[in-house]
Short mmCIF file of C-alpha atoms and ligand atoms in Angstrom, two decimals:
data_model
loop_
_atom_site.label_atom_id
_atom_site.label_comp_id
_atom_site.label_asym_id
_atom_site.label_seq_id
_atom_site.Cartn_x
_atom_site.Cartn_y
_atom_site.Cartn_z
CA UNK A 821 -26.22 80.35 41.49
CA UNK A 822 -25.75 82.37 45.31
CA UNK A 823 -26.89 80.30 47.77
CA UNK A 824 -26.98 82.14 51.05
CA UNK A 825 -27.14 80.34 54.63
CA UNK A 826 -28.56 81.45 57.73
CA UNK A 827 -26.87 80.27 61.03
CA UNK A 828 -23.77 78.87 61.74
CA UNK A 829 -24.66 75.80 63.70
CA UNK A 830 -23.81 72.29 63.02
CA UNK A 831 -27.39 72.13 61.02
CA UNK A 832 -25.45 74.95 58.90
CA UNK A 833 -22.42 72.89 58.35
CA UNK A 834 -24.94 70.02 57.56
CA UNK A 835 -26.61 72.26 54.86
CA UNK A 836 -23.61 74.03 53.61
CA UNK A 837 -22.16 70.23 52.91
CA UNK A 838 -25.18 69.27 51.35
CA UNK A 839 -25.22 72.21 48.94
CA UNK A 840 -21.54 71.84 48.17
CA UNK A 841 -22.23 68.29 46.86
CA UNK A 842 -25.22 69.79 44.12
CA UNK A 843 -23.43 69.28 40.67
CA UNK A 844 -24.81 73.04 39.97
CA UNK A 845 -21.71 74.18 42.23
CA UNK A 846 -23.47 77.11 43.41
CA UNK A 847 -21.64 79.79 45.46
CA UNK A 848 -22.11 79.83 49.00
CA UNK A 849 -22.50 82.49 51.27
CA UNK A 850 -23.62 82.96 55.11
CA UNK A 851 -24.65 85.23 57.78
CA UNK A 852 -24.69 84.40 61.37
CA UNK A 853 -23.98 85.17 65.24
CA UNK A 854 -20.60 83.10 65.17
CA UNK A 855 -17.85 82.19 62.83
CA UNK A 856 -17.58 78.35 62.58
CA UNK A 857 -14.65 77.76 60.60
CA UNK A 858 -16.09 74.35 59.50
CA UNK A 859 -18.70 76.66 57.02
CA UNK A 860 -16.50 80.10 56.67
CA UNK A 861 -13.99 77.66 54.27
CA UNK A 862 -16.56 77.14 51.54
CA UNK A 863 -18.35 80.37 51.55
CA UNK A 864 -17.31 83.43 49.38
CA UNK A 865 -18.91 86.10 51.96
CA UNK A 866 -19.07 85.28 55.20
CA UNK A 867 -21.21 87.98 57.31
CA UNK A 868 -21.22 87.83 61.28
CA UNK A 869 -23.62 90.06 63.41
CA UNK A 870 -27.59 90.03 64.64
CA UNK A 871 -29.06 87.41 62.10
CA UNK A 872 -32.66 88.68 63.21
CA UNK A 873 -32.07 91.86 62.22
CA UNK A 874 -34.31 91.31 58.93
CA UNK A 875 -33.16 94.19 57.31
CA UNK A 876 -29.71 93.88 57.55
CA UNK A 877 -29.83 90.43 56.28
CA UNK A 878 -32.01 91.49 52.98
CA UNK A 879 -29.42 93.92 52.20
CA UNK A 880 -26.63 91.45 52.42
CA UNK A 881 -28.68 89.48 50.26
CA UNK A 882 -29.42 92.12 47.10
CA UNK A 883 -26.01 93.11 47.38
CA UNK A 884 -24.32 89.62 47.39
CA UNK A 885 -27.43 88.80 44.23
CA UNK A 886 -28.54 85.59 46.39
CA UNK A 887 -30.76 83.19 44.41
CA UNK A 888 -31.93 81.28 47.17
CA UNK A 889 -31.34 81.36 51.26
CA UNK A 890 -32.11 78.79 53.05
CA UNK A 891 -33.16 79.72 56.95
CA UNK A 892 -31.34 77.27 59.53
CA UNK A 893 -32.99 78.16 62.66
CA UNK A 894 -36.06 79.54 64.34
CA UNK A 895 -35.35 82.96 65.61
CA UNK A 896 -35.44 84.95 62.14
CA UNK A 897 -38.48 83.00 60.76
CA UNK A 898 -40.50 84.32 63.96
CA UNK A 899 -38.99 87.84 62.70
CA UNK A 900 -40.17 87.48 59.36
CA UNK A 901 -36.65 86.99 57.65
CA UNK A 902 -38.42 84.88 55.19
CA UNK A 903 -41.07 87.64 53.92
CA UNK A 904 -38.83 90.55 53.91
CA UNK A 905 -36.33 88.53 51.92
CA UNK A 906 -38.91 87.65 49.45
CA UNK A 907 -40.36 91.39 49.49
CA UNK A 908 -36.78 91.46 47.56
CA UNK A 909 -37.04 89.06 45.06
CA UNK A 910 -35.17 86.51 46.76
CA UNK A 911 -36.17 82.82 47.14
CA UNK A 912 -36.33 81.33 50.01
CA UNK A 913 -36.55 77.28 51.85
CA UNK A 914 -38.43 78.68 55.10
CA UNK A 915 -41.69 79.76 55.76
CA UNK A 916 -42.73 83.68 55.91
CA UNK A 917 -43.96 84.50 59.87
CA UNK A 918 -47.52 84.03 59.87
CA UNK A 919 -46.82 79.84 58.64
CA UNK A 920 -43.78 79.66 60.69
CA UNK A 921 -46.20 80.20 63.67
CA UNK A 922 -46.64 76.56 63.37
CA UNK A 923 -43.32 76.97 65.71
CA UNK A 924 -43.16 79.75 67.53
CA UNK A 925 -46.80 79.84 68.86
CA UNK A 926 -47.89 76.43 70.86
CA UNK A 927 -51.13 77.26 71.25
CA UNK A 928 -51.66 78.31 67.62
CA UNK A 929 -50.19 74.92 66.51
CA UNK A 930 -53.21 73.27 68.92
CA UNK A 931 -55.75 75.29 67.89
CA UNK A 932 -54.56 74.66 64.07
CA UNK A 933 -55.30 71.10 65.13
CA UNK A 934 -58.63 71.45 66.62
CA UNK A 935 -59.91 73.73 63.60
CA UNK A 936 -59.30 71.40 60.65
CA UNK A 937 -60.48 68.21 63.33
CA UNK A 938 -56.90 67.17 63.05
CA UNK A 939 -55.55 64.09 65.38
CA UNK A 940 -53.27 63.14 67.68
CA UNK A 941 -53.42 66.11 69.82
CA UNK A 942 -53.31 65.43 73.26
CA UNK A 943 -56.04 67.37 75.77
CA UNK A 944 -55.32 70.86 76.60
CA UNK A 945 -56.16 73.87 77.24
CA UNK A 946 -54.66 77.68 76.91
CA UNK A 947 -53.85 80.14 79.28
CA UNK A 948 -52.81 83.64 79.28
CA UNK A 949 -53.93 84.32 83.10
CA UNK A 950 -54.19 81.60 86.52
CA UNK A 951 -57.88 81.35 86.49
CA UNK A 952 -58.73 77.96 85.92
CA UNK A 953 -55.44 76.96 85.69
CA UNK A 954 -55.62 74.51 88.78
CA UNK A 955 -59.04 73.05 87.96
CA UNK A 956 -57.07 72.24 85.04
CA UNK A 957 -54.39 70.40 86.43
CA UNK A 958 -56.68 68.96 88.67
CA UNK A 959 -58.78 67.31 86.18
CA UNK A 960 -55.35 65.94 84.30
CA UNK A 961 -54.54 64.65 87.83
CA UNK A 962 -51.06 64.59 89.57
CA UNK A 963 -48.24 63.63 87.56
CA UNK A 964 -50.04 63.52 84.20
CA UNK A 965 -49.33 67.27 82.93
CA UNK A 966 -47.40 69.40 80.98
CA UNK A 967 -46.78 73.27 80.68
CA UNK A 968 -45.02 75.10 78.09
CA UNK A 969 -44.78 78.50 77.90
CA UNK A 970 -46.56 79.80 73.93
CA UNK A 971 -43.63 81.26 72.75
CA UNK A 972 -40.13 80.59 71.75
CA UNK A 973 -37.94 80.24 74.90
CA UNK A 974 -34.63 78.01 73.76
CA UNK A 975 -36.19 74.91 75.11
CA UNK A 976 -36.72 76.05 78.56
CA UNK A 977 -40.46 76.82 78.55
CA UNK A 978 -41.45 73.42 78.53
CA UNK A 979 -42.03 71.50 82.26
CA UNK A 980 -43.38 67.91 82.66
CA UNK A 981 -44.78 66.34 85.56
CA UNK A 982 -42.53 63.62 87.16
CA UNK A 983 -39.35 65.31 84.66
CA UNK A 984 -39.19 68.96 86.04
CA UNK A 985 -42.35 69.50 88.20
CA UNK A 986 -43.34 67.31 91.20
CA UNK A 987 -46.05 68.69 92.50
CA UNK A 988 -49.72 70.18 92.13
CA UNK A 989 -47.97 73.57 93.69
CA UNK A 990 -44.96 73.25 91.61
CA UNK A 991 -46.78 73.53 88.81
CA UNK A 992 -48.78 76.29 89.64
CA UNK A 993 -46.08 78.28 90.57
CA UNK A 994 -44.30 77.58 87.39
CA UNK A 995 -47.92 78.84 85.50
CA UNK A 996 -47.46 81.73 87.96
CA UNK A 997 -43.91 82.70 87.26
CA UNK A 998 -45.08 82.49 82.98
CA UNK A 999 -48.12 84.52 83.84
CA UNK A 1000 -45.87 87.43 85.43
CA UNK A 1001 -43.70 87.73 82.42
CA UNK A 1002 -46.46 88.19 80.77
CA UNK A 1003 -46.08 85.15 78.86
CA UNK A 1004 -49.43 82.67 77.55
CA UNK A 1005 -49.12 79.32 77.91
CA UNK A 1006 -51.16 75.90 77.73
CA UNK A 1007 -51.32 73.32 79.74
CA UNK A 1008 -51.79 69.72 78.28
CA UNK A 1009 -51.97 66.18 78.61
CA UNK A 1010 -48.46 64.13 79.51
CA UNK A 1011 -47.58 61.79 76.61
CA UNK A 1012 -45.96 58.56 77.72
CA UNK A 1013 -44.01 56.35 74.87
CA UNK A 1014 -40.95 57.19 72.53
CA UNK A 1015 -40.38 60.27 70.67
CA UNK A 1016 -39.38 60.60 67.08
CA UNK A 1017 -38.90 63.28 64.41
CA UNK A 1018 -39.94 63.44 60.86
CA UNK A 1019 -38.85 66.22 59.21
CA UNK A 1020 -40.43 66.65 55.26
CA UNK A 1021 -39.61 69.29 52.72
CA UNK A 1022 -42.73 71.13 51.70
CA UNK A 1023 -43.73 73.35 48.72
CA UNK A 1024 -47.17 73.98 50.04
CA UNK A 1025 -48.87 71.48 47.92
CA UNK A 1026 -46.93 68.58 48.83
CA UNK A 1027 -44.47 66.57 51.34
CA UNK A 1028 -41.62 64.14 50.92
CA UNK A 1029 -41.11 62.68 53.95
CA UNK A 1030 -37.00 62.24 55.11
CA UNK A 1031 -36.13 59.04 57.09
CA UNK A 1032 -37.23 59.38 60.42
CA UNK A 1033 -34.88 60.11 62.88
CA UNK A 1034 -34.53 59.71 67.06
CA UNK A 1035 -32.94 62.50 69.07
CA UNK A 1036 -31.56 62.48 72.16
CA UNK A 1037 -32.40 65.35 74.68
CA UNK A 1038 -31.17 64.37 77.74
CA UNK A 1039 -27.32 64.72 78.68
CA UNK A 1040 -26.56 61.67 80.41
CA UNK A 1041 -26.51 58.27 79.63
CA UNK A 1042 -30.27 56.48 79.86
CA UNK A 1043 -31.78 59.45 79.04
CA UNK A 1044 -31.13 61.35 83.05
CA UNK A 1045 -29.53 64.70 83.14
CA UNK A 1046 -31.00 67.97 82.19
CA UNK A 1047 -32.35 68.88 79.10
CA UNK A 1048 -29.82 70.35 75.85
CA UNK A 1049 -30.00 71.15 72.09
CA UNK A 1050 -29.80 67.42 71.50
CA UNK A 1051 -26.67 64.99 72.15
CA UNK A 1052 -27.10 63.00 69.37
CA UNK A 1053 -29.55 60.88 66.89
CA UNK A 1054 -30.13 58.21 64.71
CA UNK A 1055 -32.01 56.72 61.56
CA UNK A 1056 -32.28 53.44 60.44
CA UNK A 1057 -31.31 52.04 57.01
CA UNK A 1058 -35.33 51.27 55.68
CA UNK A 1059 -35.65 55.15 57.11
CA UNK A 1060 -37.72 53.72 60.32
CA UNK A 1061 -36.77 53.31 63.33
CA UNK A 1062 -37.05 50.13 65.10
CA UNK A 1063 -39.64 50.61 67.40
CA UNK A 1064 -42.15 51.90 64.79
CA UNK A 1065 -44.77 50.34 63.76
CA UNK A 1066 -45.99 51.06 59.55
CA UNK A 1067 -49.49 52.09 60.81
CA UNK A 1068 -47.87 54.82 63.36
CA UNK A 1069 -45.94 55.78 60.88
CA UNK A 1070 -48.63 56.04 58.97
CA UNK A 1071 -50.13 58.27 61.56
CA UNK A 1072 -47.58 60.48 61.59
CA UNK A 1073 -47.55 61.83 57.76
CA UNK A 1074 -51.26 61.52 57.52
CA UNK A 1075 -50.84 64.49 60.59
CA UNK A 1076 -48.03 65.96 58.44
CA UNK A 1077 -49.86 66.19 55.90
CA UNK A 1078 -53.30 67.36 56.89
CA UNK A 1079 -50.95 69.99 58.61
CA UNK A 1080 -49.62 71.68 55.36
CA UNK A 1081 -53.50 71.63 54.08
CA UNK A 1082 -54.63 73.64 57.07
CA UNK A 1083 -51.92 76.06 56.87
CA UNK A 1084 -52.67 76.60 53.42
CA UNK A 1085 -56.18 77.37 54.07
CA UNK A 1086 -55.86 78.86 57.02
CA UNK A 1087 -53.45 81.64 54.93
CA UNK A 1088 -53.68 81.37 51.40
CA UNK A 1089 -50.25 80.96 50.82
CA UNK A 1090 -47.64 78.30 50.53
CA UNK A 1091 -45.55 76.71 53.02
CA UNK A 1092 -41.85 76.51 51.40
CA UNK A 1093 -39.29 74.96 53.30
CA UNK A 1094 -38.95 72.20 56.10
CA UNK A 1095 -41.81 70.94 58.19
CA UNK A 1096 -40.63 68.84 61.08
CA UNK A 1097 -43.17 67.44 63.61
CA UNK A 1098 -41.94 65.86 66.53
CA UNK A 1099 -44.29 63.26 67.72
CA UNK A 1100 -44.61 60.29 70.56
CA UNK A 1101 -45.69 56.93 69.73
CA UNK A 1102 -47.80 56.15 72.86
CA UNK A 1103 -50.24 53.22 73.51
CA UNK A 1104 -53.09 55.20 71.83
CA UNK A 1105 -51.32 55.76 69.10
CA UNK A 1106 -48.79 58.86 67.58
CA UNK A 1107 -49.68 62.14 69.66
CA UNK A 1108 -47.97 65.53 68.06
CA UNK A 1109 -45.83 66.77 70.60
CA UNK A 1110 -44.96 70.39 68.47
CA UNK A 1111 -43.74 71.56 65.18
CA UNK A 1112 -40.28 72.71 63.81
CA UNK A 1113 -40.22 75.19 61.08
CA UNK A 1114 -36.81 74.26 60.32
CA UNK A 1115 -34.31 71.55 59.80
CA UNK A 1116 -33.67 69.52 63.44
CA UNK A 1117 -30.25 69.55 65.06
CA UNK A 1118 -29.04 67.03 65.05
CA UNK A 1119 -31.49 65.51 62.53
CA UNK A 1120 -30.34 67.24 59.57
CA UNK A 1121 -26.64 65.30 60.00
CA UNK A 1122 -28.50 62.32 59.63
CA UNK A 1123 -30.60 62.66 56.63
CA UNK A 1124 -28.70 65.26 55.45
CA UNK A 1125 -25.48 62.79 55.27
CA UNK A 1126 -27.49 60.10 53.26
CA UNK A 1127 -28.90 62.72 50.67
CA UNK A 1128 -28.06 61.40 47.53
CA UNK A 1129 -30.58 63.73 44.91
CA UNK A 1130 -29.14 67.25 44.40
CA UNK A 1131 -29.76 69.19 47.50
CA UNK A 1132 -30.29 72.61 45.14
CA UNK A 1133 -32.43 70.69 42.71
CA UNK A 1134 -34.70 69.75 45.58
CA UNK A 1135 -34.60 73.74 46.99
CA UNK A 1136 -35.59 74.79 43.37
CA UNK A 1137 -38.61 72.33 43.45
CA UNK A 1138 -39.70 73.43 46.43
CA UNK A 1139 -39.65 77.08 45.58
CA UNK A 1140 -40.92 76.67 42.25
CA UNK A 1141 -44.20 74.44 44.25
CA UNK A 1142 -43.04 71.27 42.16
CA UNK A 1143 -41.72 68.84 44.39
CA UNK A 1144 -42.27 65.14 43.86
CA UNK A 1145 -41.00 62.42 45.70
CA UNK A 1146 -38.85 61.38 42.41
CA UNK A 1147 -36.78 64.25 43.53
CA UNK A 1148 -35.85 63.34 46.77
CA UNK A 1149 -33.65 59.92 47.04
CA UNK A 1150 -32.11 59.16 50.44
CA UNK A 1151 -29.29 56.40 50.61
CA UNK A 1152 -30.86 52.87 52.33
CA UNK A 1153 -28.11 53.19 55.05
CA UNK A 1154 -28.15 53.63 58.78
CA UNK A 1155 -26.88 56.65 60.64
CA UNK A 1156 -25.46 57.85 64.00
CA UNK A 1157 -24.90 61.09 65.21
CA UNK A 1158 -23.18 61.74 68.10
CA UNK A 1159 -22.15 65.39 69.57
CA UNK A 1160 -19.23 66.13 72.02
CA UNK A 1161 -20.15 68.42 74.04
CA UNK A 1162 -17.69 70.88 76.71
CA UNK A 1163 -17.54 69.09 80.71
CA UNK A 1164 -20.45 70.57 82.36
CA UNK A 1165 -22.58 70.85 79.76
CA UNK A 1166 -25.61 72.22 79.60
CA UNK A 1167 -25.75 73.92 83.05
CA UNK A 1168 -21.94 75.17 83.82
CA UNK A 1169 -20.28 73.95 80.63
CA UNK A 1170 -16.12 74.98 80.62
CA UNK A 1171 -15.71 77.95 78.04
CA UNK A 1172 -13.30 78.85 75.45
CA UNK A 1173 -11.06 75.40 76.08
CA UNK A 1174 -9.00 74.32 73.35
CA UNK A 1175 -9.55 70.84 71.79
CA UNK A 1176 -8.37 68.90 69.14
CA UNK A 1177 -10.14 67.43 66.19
CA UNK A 1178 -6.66 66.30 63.85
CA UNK A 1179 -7.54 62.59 64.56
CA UNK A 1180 -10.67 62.46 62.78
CA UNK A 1181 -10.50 60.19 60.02
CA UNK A 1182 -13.37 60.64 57.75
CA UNK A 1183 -13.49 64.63 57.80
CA UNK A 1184 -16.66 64.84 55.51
CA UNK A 1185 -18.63 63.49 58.53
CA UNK A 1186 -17.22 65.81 60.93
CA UNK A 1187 -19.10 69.19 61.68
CA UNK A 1188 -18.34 72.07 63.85
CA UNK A 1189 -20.96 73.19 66.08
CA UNK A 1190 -19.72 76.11 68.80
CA UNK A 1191 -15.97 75.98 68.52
CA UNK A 1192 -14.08 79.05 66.90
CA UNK A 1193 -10.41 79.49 65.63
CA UNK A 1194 -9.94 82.91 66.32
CA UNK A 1195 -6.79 82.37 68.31
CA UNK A 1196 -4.91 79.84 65.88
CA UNK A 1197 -6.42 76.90 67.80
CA UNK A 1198 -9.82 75.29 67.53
CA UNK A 1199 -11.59 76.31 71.06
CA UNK A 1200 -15.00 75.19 72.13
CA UNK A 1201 -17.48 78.03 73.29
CA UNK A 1202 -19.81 76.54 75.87
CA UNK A 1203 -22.36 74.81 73.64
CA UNK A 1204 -22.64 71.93 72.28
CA UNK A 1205 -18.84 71.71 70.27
CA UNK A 1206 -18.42 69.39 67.05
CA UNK A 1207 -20.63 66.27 65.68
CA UNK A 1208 -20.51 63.07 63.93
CA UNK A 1209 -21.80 60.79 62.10
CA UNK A 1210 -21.23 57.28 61.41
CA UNK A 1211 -23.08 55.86 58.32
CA UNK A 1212 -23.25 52.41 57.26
CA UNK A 1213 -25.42 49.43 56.23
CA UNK A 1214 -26.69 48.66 60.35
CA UNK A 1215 -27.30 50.77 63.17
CA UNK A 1216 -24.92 49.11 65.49
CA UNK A 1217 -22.26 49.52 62.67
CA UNK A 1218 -22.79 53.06 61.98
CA UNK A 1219 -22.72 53.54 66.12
CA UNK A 1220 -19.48 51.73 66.21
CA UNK A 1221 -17.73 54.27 63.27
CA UNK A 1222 -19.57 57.27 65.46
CA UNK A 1223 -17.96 55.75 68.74
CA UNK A 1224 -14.49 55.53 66.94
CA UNK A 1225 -14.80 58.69 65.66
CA UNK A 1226 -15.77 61.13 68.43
CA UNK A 1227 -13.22 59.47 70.78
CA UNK A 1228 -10.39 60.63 68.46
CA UNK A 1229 -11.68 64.21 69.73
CA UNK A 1230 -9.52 65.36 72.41
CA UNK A 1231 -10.86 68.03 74.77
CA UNK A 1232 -11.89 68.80 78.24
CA UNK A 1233 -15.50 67.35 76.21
CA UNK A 1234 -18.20 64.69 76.90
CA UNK A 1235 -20.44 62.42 74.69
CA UNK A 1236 -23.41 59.77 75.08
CA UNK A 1237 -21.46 56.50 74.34
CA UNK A 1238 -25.18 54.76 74.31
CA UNK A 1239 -26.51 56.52 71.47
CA UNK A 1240 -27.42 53.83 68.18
CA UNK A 1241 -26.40 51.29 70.80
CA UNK A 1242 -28.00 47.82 70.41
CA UNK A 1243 -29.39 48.17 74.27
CA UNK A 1244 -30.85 51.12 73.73
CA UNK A 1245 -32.57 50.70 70.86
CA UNK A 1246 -33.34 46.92 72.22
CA UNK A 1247 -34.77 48.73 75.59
CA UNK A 1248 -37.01 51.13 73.00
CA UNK A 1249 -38.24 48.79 71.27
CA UNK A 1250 -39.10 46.81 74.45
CA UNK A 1251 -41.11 49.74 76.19
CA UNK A 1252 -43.02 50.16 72.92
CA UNK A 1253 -43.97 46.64 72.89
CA UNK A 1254 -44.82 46.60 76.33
CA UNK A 1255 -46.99 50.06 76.42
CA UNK A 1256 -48.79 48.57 73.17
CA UNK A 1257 -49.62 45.20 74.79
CA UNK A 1258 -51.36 48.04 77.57
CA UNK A 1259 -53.59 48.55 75.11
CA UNK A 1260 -57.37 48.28 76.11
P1 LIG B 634 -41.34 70.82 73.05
O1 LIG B 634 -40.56 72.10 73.15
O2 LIG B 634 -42.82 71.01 72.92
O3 LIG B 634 -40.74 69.84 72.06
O4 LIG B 634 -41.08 70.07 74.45
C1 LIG B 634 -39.80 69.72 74.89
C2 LIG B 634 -39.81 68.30 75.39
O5 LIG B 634 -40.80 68.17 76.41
C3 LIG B 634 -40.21 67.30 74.32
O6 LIG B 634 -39.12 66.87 73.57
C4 LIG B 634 -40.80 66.20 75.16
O7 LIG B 634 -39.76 65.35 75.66
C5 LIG B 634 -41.42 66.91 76.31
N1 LIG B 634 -42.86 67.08 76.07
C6 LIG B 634 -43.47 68.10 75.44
N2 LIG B 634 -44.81 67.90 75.39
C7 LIG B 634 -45.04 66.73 75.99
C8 LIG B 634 -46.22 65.96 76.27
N3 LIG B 634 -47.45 66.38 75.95
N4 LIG B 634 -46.05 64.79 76.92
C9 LIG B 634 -44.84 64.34 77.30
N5 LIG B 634 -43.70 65.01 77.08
C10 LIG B 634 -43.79 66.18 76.44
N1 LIG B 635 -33.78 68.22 67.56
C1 LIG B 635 -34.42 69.27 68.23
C2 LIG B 635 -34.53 70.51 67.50
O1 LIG B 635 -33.94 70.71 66.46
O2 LIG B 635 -35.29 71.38 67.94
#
């Protein structure tokens, strides 16, 4: 068996673990932008250069005999990596461009919604020019918006009132500035409440849900600094998360689900791979905030880590459109990942430092994110660096092996030391209970 892997991100290292653990013992191979040394040490080929360059990538693919590649992030699915790969015979865990659309267009993912009477949308509207943009806002009223820009934009085409913009005119000019580059966008309704993701594999006919899992966008401590890939995430040991209730759980795979139907019949075709849907829990209930077409980073350290089924086993249901939730068995522990990140991250991180990882202890919970050893030393790019996860049988254990962990990383690096922390989670649970008791 050739297993070939797409992207060379911590989610990679996450995936490439994963596969190494399937008692099939397939071969590995990747092809991405960087080389992280963390995934180049398993893999028999190890291919570095434009991963959306579709063609490229196929060839690699033929000529290495690949069985199955698995698509880590976003970029080649909106290039159609996934259909040209399997206009070659090869199988693959990510959907072909028109599904994956469920990602890279926002307003498609809406409409979607609205078609097949879907809910927990919030109100919007889409845009590709300014006319009747600020009725729009208007009607939403100050401080109760958000814009996002329709396509893909690295997680900086999304503004929110209060967060980014702070006024009527602000937010105009921001629809103004999108219009110019000729971008669409939509304009929608401001969720308030806690996030969450839940990320399912999918063969089109079916979902298995993974344990739901809480990332952490912000940089700083209590959730204030700018935005960034993600600093770090956790899942609880019954796969919740504390601040959950059943029935919005509940909510959220009934969406999930009636999701996959509506891409099926909107295309005729099956959605293989990972379908992740990010949603808030507010007072009114669980409101879809978008759709990944991928594994989440950092989610997939989390669930990945606690996969106990055969990680291949599950790929080969999915392809083959047989997957049952037999297949999939997830260990009942808690998890907490936590990512150091270079001083100055995300807006003037340091570049090319060197740090030092030698006092890790438990090495098979340790993954390299943007850090290279080109020069003999392990340097960190500029992005996020290395990961890792604590598990164990609580949350506020697994935080405290996390916490031990990532300060035995030495670097010119940063972390959230609050992540999986009993206050936090205490203070999440609080706001849910407080928003629900709102309720009118
Ligand atoms: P997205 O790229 O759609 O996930 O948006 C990035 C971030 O913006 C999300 O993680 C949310 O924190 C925030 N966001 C997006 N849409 C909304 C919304 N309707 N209400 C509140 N926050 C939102
Ligand atoms: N956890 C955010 C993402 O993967 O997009």
């Amino acid at each position: 068996m050739n297993i070939l892997v797409i992207g060379s991100g911590a989610r990679e290292h996450a995936i490439i673990k994963a596969l190494r653990r399937s008692p099939q013992n397939p071969f590995l191979y990747c092809c991405a932008t960087t080389c992280n040394p963390g995934i180049r040490q398993y893999t028999k080929e190890y291919w570095i250069g434009d991963i959306c360059n579709v063609g490229v990538i196929a060839h690699l693919a033929q000529q290495w005999a690949i069985n199955i590649a698995i698509i880590g992030p976003e970029a080649p699915l909106e290039q159609g990596l996934a259909d040209v790969l399997k206009q070659n015979n090869i199988s693959v865990i990510g959907p072909p461009k028109k599904l994956a659309q469920i990602e890279t267009s926002k307003a498609f993912t809406r409409d979607l919604l609205k078609k097949y009477a879907i809910p927990g949308s919030p109100l919007y509207r889409s845009f590709s020019e300014l006319s009747g943009t600020k009725d729009f806002l208007q009607t939403l009223g100050e401080g109760n918006y958000v814009i996002k820009a329709n396509g893909l934009m690295g997680g900086k085409g999304v503004k929110v009132a209060g967060d980014h913009l702070h006024s009527m005119s602000e937010a105009y000019q921001f629809c103004e500035e999108l219009q110019q580059t000729g971008q669409s966008f939509i304009i929608e309704e401001k969720c308030v409440g806690q996030e969450f993701s839940m990320l399912c594999f999918c063969d089109g006919n079916s979902l298995v849900p993974m344990p739901l899992v809480q990332d952490h966008k912000r940089a700083f401590i209590n959730d204030e600094g700018p935005n960034t890939g993600g600093m770090g995430s956790y899942s609880d040991a019954n796969h919740r998360l504390p601040f959950l209730t059943e029935k919005e759980v509940e909510q959220a795979q009934h969406i999930n689900e009636a999701v996959m139907e509506a891409l099926t019949a909107e295309f005729r075709e099956r959605y293989v791979g990972i379908l992740y849907g990010s949603f808030m829990a507010t007072r009114n209930g669980v409101r879809l905030i978008e759709y990944n077409a991928r594994f989440g980073d950092p989610e997939a350290l989390n669930v990945l880590a606690i996969l106990e089924s055969d990680f291949v086993a599950i790929c080969e249901a999915m392809i083959g459109g047989k997957l049952q939730r037999s297949h999939v068995q997830f260990a009942n522990l808690a998890t907490v990942c936590k990512y150091a990140v270079p001083e100055g991250y995300p807006d003037s991180p340091v570049k090319n430092q060197l740090i030092d990882v030698s006092s890790v202890q438990n090495l098979e919970q340790l993954y390299f994110a943007a850090v290279n050893d080109e020069r003999g030393g392990l340097y960190a790019t500029g992005s996020r660096a290395v990961a890792v996860v604590g598990i164990a049988e609580t949350l506020s254990a697994a935080e405290k092996l996390a916490e031990i962990e990532i300060n035995r990383i030495k670097g010119k690096l940063f972390h959230r030391c609050d992540i999986g922390t009993s206050e936090l989670i205490e203070r999440r649970v609080r706001q849910m209970k407080e928003l629900r008791e709102c309720y009118v």
